[in-house]
mmCIF file of C-alpha atoms in Angstrom:
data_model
loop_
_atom_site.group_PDB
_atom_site.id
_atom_site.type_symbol
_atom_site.label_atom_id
_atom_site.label_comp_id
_atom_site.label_asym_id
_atom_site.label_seq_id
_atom_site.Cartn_x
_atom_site.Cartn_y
_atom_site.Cartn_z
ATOM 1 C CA UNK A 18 0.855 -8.318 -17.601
ATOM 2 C CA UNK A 19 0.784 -4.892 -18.897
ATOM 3 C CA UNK A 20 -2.184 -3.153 -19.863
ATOM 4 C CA UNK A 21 -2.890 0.643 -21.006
ATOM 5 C CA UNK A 22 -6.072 1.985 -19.083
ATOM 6 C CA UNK A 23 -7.119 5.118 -21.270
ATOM 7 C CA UNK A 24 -3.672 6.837 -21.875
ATOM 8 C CA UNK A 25 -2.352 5.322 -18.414
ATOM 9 C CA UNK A 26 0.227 1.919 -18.653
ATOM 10 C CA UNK A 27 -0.861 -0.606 -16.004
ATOM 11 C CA UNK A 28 1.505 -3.634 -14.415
ATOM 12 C CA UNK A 29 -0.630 -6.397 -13.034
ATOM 13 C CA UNK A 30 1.561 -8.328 -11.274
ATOM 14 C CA UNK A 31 0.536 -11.495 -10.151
ATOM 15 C CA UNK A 32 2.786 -13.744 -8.297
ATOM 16 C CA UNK A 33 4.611 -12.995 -4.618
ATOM 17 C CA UNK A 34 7.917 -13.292 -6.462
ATOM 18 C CA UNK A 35 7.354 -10.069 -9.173
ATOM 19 C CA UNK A 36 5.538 -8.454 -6.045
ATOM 20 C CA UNK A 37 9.108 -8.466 -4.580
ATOM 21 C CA UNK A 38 10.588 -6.948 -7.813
ATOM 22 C CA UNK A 39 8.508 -4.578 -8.067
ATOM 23 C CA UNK A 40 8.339 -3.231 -4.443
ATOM 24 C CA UNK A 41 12.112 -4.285 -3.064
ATOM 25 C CA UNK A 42 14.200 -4.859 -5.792
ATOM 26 C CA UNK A 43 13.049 -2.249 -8.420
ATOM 27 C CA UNK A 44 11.203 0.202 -5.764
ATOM 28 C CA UNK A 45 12.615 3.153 -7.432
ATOM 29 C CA UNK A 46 11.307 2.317 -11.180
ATOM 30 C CA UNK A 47 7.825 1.611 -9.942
ATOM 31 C CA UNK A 48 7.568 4.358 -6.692
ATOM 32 C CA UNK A 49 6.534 7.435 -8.320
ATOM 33 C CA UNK A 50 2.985 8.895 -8.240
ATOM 34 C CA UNK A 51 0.756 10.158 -10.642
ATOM 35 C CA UNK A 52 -0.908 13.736 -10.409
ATOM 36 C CA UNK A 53 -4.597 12.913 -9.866
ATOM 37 C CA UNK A 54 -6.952 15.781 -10.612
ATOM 38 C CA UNK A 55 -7.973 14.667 -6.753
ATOM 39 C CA UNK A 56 -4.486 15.945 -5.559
ATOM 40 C CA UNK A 57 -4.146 18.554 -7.065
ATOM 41 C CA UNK A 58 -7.347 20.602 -6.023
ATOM 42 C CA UNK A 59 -7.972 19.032 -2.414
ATOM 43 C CA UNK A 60 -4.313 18.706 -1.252
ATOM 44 C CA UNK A 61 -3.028 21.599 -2.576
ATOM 45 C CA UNK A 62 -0.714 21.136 -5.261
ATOM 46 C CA UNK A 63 0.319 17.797 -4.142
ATOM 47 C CA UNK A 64 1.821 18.929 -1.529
ATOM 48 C CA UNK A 65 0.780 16.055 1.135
ATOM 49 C CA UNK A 66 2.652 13.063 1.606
ATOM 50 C CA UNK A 67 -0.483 10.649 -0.133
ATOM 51 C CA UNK A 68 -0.450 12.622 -3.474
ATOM 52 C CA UNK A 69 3.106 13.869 -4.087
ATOM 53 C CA UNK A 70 5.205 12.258 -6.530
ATOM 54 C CA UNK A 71 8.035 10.546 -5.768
ATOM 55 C CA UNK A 72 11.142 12.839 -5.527
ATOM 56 C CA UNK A 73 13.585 14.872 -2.594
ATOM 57 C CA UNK A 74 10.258 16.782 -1.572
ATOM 58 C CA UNK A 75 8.503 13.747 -1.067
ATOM 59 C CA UNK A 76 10.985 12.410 1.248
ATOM 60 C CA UNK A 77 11.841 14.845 2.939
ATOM 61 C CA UNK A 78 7.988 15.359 3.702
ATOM 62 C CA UNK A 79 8.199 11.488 4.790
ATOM 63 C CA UNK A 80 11.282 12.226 7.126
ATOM 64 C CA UNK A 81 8.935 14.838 8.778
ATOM 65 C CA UNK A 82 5.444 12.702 8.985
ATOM 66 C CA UNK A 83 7.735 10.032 10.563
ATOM 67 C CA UNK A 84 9.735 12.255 13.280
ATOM 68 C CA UNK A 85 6.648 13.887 14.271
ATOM 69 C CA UNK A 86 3.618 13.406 13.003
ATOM 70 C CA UNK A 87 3.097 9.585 12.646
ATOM 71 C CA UNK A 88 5.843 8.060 15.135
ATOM 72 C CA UNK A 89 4.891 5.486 17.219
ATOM 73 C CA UNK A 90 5.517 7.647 20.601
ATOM 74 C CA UNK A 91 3.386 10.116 18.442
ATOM 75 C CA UNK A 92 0.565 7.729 18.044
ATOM 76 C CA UNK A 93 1.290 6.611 21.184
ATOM 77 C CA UNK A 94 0.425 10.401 23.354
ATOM 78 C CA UNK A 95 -3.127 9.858 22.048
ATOM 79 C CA UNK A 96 -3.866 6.807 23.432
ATOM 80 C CA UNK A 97 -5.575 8.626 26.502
ATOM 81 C CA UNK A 98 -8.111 10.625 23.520
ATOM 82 C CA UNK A 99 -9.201 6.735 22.202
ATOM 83 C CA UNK A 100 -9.425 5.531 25.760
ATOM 84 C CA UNK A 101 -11.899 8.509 27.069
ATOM 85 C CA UNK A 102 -14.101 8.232 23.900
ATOM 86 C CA UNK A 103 -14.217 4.372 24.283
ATOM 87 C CA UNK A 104 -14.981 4.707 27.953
ATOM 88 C CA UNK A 105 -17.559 7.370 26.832
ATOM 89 C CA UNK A 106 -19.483 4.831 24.668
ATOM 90 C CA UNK A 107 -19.407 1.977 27.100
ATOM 91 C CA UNK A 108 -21.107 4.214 29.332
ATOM 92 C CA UNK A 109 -23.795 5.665 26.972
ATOM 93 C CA UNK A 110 -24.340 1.602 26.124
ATOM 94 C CA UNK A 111 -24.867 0.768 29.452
ATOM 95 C CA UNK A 112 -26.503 3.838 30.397
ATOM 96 C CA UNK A 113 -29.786 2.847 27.720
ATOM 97 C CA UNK A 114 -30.040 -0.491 29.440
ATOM 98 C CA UNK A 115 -30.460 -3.955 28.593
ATOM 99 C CA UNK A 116 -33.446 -3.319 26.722
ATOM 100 C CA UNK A 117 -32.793 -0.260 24.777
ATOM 101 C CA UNK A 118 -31.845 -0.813 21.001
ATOM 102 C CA UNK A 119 -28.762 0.964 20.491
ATOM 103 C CA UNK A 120 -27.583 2.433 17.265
ATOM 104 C CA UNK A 121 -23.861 1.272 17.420
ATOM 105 C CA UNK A 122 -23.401 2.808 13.798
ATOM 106 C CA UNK A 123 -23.652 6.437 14.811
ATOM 107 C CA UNK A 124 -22.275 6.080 17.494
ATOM 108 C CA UNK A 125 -19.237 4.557 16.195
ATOM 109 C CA UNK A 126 -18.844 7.171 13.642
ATOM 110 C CA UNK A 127 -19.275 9.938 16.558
ATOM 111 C CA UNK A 128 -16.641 8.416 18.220
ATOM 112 C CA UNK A 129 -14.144 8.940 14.929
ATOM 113 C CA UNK A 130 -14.830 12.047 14.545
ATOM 114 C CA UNK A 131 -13.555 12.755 17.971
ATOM 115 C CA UNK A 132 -11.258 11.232 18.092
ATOM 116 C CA UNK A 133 -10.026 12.474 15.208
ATOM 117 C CA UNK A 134 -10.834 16.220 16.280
ATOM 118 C CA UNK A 135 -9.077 15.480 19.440
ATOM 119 C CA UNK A 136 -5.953 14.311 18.072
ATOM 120 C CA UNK A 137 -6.065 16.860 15.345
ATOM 121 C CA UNK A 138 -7.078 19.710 16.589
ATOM 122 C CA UNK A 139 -7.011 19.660 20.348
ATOM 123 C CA UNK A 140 -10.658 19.116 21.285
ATOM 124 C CA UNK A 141 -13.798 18.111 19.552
ATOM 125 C CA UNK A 142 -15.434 20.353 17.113
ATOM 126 C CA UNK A 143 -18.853 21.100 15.580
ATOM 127 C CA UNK A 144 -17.654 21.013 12.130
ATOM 128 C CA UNK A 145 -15.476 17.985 12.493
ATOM 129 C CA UNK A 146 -18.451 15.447 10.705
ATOM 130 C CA UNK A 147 -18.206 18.156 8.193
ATOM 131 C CA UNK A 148 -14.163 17.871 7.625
ATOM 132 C CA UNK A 149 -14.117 13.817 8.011
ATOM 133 C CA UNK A 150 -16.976 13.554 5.130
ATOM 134 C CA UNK A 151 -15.215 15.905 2.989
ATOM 135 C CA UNK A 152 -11.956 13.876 2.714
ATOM 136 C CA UNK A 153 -13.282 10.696 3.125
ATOM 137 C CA UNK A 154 -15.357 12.088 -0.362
ATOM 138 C CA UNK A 155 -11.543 13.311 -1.608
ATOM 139 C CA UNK A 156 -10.291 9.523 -0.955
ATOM 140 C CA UNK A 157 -13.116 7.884 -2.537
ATOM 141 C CA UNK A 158 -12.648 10.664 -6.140
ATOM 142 C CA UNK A 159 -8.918 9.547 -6.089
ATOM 143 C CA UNK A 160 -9.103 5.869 -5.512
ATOM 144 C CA UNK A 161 -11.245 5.242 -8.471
ATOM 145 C CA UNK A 162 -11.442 4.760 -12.084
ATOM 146 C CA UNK A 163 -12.211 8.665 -13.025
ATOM 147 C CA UNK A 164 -11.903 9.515 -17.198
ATOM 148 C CA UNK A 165 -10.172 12.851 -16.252
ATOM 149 C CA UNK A 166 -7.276 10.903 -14.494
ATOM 150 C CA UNK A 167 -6.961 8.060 -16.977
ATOM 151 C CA UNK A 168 -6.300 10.933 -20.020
ATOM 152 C CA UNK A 169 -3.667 12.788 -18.570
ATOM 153 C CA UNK A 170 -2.986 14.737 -21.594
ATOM 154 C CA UNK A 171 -6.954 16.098 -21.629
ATOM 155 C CA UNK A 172 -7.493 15.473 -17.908
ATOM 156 C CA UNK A 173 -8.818 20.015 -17.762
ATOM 157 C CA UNK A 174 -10.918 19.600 -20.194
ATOM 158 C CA UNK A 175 -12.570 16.159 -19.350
ATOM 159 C CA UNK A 176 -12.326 17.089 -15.381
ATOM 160 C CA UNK A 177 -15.152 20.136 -16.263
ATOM 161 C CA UNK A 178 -17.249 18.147 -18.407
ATOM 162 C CA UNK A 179 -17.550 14.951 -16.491
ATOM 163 C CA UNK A 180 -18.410 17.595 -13.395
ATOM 164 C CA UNK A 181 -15.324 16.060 -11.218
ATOM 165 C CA UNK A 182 -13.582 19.685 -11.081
ATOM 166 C CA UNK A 183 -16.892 21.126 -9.499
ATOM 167 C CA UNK A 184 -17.194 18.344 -7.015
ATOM 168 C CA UNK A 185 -13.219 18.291 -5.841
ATOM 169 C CA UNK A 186 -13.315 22.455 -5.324
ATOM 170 C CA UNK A 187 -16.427 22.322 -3.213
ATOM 171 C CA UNK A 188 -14.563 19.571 -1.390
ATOM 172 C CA UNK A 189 -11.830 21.619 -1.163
ATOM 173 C CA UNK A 190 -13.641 25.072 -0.245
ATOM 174 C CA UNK A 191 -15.217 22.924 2.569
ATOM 175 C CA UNK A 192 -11.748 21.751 4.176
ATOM 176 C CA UNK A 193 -10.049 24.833 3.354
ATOM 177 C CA UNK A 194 -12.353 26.945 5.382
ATOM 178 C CA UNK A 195 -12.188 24.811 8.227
ATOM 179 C CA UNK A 196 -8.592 24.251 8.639
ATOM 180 C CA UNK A 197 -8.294 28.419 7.872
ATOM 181 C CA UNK A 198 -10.886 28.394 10.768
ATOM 182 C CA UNK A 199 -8.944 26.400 13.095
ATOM 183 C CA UNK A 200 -5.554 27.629 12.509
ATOM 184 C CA UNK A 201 -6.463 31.232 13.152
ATOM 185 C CA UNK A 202 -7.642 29.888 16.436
ATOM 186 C CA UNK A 203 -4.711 28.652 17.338
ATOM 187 C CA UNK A 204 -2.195 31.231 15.954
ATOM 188 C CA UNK A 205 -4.454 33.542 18.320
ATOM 189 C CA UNK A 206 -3.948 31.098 22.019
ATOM 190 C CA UNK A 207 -0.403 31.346 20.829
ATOM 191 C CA UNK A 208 -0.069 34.828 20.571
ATOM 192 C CA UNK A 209 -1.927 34.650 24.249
ATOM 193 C CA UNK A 210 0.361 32.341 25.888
ATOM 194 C CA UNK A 211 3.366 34.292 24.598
ATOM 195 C CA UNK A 212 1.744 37.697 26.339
ATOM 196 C CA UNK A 213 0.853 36.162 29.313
ATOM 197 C CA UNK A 214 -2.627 35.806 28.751
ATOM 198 C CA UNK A 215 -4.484 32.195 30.058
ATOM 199 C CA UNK A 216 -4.086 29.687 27.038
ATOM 200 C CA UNK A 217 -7.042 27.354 28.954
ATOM 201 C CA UNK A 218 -10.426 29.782 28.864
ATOM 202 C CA UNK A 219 -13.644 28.038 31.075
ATOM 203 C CA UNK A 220 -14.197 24.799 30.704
ATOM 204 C CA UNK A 221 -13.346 24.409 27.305
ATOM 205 C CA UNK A 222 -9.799 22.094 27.885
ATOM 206 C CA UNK A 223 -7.545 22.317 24.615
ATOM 207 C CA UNK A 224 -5.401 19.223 24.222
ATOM 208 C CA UNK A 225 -1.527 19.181 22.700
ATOM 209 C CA UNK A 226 -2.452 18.146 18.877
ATOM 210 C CA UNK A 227 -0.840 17.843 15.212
ATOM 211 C CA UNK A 228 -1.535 21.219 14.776
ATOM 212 C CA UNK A 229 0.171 22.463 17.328
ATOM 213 C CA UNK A 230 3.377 20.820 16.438
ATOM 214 C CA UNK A 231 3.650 21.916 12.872
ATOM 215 C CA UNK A 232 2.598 25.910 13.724
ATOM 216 C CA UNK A 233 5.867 25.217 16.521
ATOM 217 C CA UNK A 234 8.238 23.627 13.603
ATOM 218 C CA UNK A 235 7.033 26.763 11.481
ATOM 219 C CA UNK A 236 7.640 29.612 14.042
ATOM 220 C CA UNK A 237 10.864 27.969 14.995
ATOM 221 C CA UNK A 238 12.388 27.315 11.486
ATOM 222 C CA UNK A 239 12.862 23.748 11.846
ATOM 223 C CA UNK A 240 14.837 22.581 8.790
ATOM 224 C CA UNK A 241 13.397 19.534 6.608
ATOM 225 C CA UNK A 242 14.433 21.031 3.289
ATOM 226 C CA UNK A 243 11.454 23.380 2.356
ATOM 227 C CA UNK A 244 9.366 25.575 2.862
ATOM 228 C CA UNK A 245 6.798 25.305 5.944
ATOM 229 C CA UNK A 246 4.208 27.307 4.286
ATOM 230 C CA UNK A 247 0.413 27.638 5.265
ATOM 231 C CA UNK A 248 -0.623 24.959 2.558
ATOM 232 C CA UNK A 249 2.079 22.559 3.543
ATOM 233 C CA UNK A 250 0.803 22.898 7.199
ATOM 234 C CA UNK A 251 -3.046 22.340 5.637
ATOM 235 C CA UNK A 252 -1.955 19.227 3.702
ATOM 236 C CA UNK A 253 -0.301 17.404 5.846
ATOM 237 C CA UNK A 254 -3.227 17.628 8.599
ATOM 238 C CA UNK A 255 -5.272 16.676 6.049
ATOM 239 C CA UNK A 256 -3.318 13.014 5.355
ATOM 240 C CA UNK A 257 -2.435 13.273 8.980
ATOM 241 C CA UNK A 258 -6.500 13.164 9.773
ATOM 242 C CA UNK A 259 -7.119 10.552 6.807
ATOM 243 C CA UNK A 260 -4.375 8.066 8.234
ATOM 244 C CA UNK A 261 -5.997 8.531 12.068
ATOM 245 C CA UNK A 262 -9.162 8.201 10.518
ATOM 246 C CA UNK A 263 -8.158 4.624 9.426
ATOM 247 C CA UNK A 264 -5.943 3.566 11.557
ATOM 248 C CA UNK A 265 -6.109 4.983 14.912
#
């Protein structure tokens, strides 16, 4: 069934066998992505692997995100991160006692964002509520039914009246600033361990993260077939956090 939602064509397909057309036989017809306002403001340019449409950059980006960012030996290496903040929880549980309400909510959602930090970032960070709510707020302003993306041919216009353009840039000013934050950081241990200096400072125990490997593919001109810039490098943490924010 087709159907034209504002000026955007919609397929409804609704049997297992045109579900096999469409995403097996006919993948290439039906693959590409359109350029939410979302995309283009949060994950700069469309430059992540969620929001870019289908084309050599987008494969190439998936070649990359599946060699090592998302692999399974990836994925994998941070099974000790879930394990300690798991372990962490079951003690704080049985730590209250058996007669102690405890809020299993919060403390489930403290335990994403650390693990999320961790696997990001290298260790848990004060901010990192801050990041998560920001692009789980970007996931919820792309997933929906928003005028501005169903009029592509007005979507400027209709993205400042309807107030979405505000919302996405202060989304975006909020992740920017702490991905800028954190990368400096590390650029700066790197530029330590290469002088000699300690890497590891107090107590404060940085982990091997995502992070990490990207700034390494960038110094060392690893070749997918463009340009590691700064943005690419923010993007793909960015759907690199979203995807271990619901899956890991």
């Amino acid at each position: 069934m087709h159907l034209r939602v504002g000026q955007v064509p919609v397929v409804v397909v609704t049997s297992k066998e045109l579900a096999r057309d469409v995403l097996k036989t006919h993948d290439a017809n039906f693959a590409t992505r359109p350029k939410l306002v979302a995309g283009g403001i949060v994950a700069y340019d469309w430059a992540d692997i969620l929001f870019s449409p289908s084309g050599d950059y987008w494969r190439k980006l998936r070649r990359l995100c599946i060699q090592e960012i998302l692999s399974t030996k990836r994925i994998l290496s941070f099974q000790h991160i879930r394990e300690d903040e798991v372990l962490n929880l079951v003690d704080e549980i049985r730590a209250a006692g058996s007669s102690t309400p405890v809020d299993l909510s919060s403390r489930l959602h403290r335990i994403t964002n650390s693990i999320v930090s961790r696997a990001a970032f290298g260790r848990k960070r004060s901010n990192a509520a801050d990041f998560l709510a920001a692009i789980k707020q970007s996931v919820v302003m792309s997933s929906g039914f928003y005028v501005p993306d169903l009029f592509p041919r007005f979507t400027g216009i209709l993205s400042v009246l309807t107030g979405m353009r505000r919302k996405l840039r202060a989304i975006r000013r909020t992740v920017d600033g702490i991905l800028e934050e954190i990368i400096c950081e590390r650029e700066e241990m790197l530029k330590q361990a290469r002088t000699d200096l300690p890497l590891l400072q107090g107590n404060n125990k940085e982990e091997e993260n995502l992070l990490d490997v990207l700034l390494g593919l960038q110094e060392n001109g690893h070749d997918f077939g463009f340009p590691m810039t700064r943005d690419t490098i923010k993007a793909i943490i960015l759907v690199s956090s979203i995807s271990y924010l619901y899956v890991c």
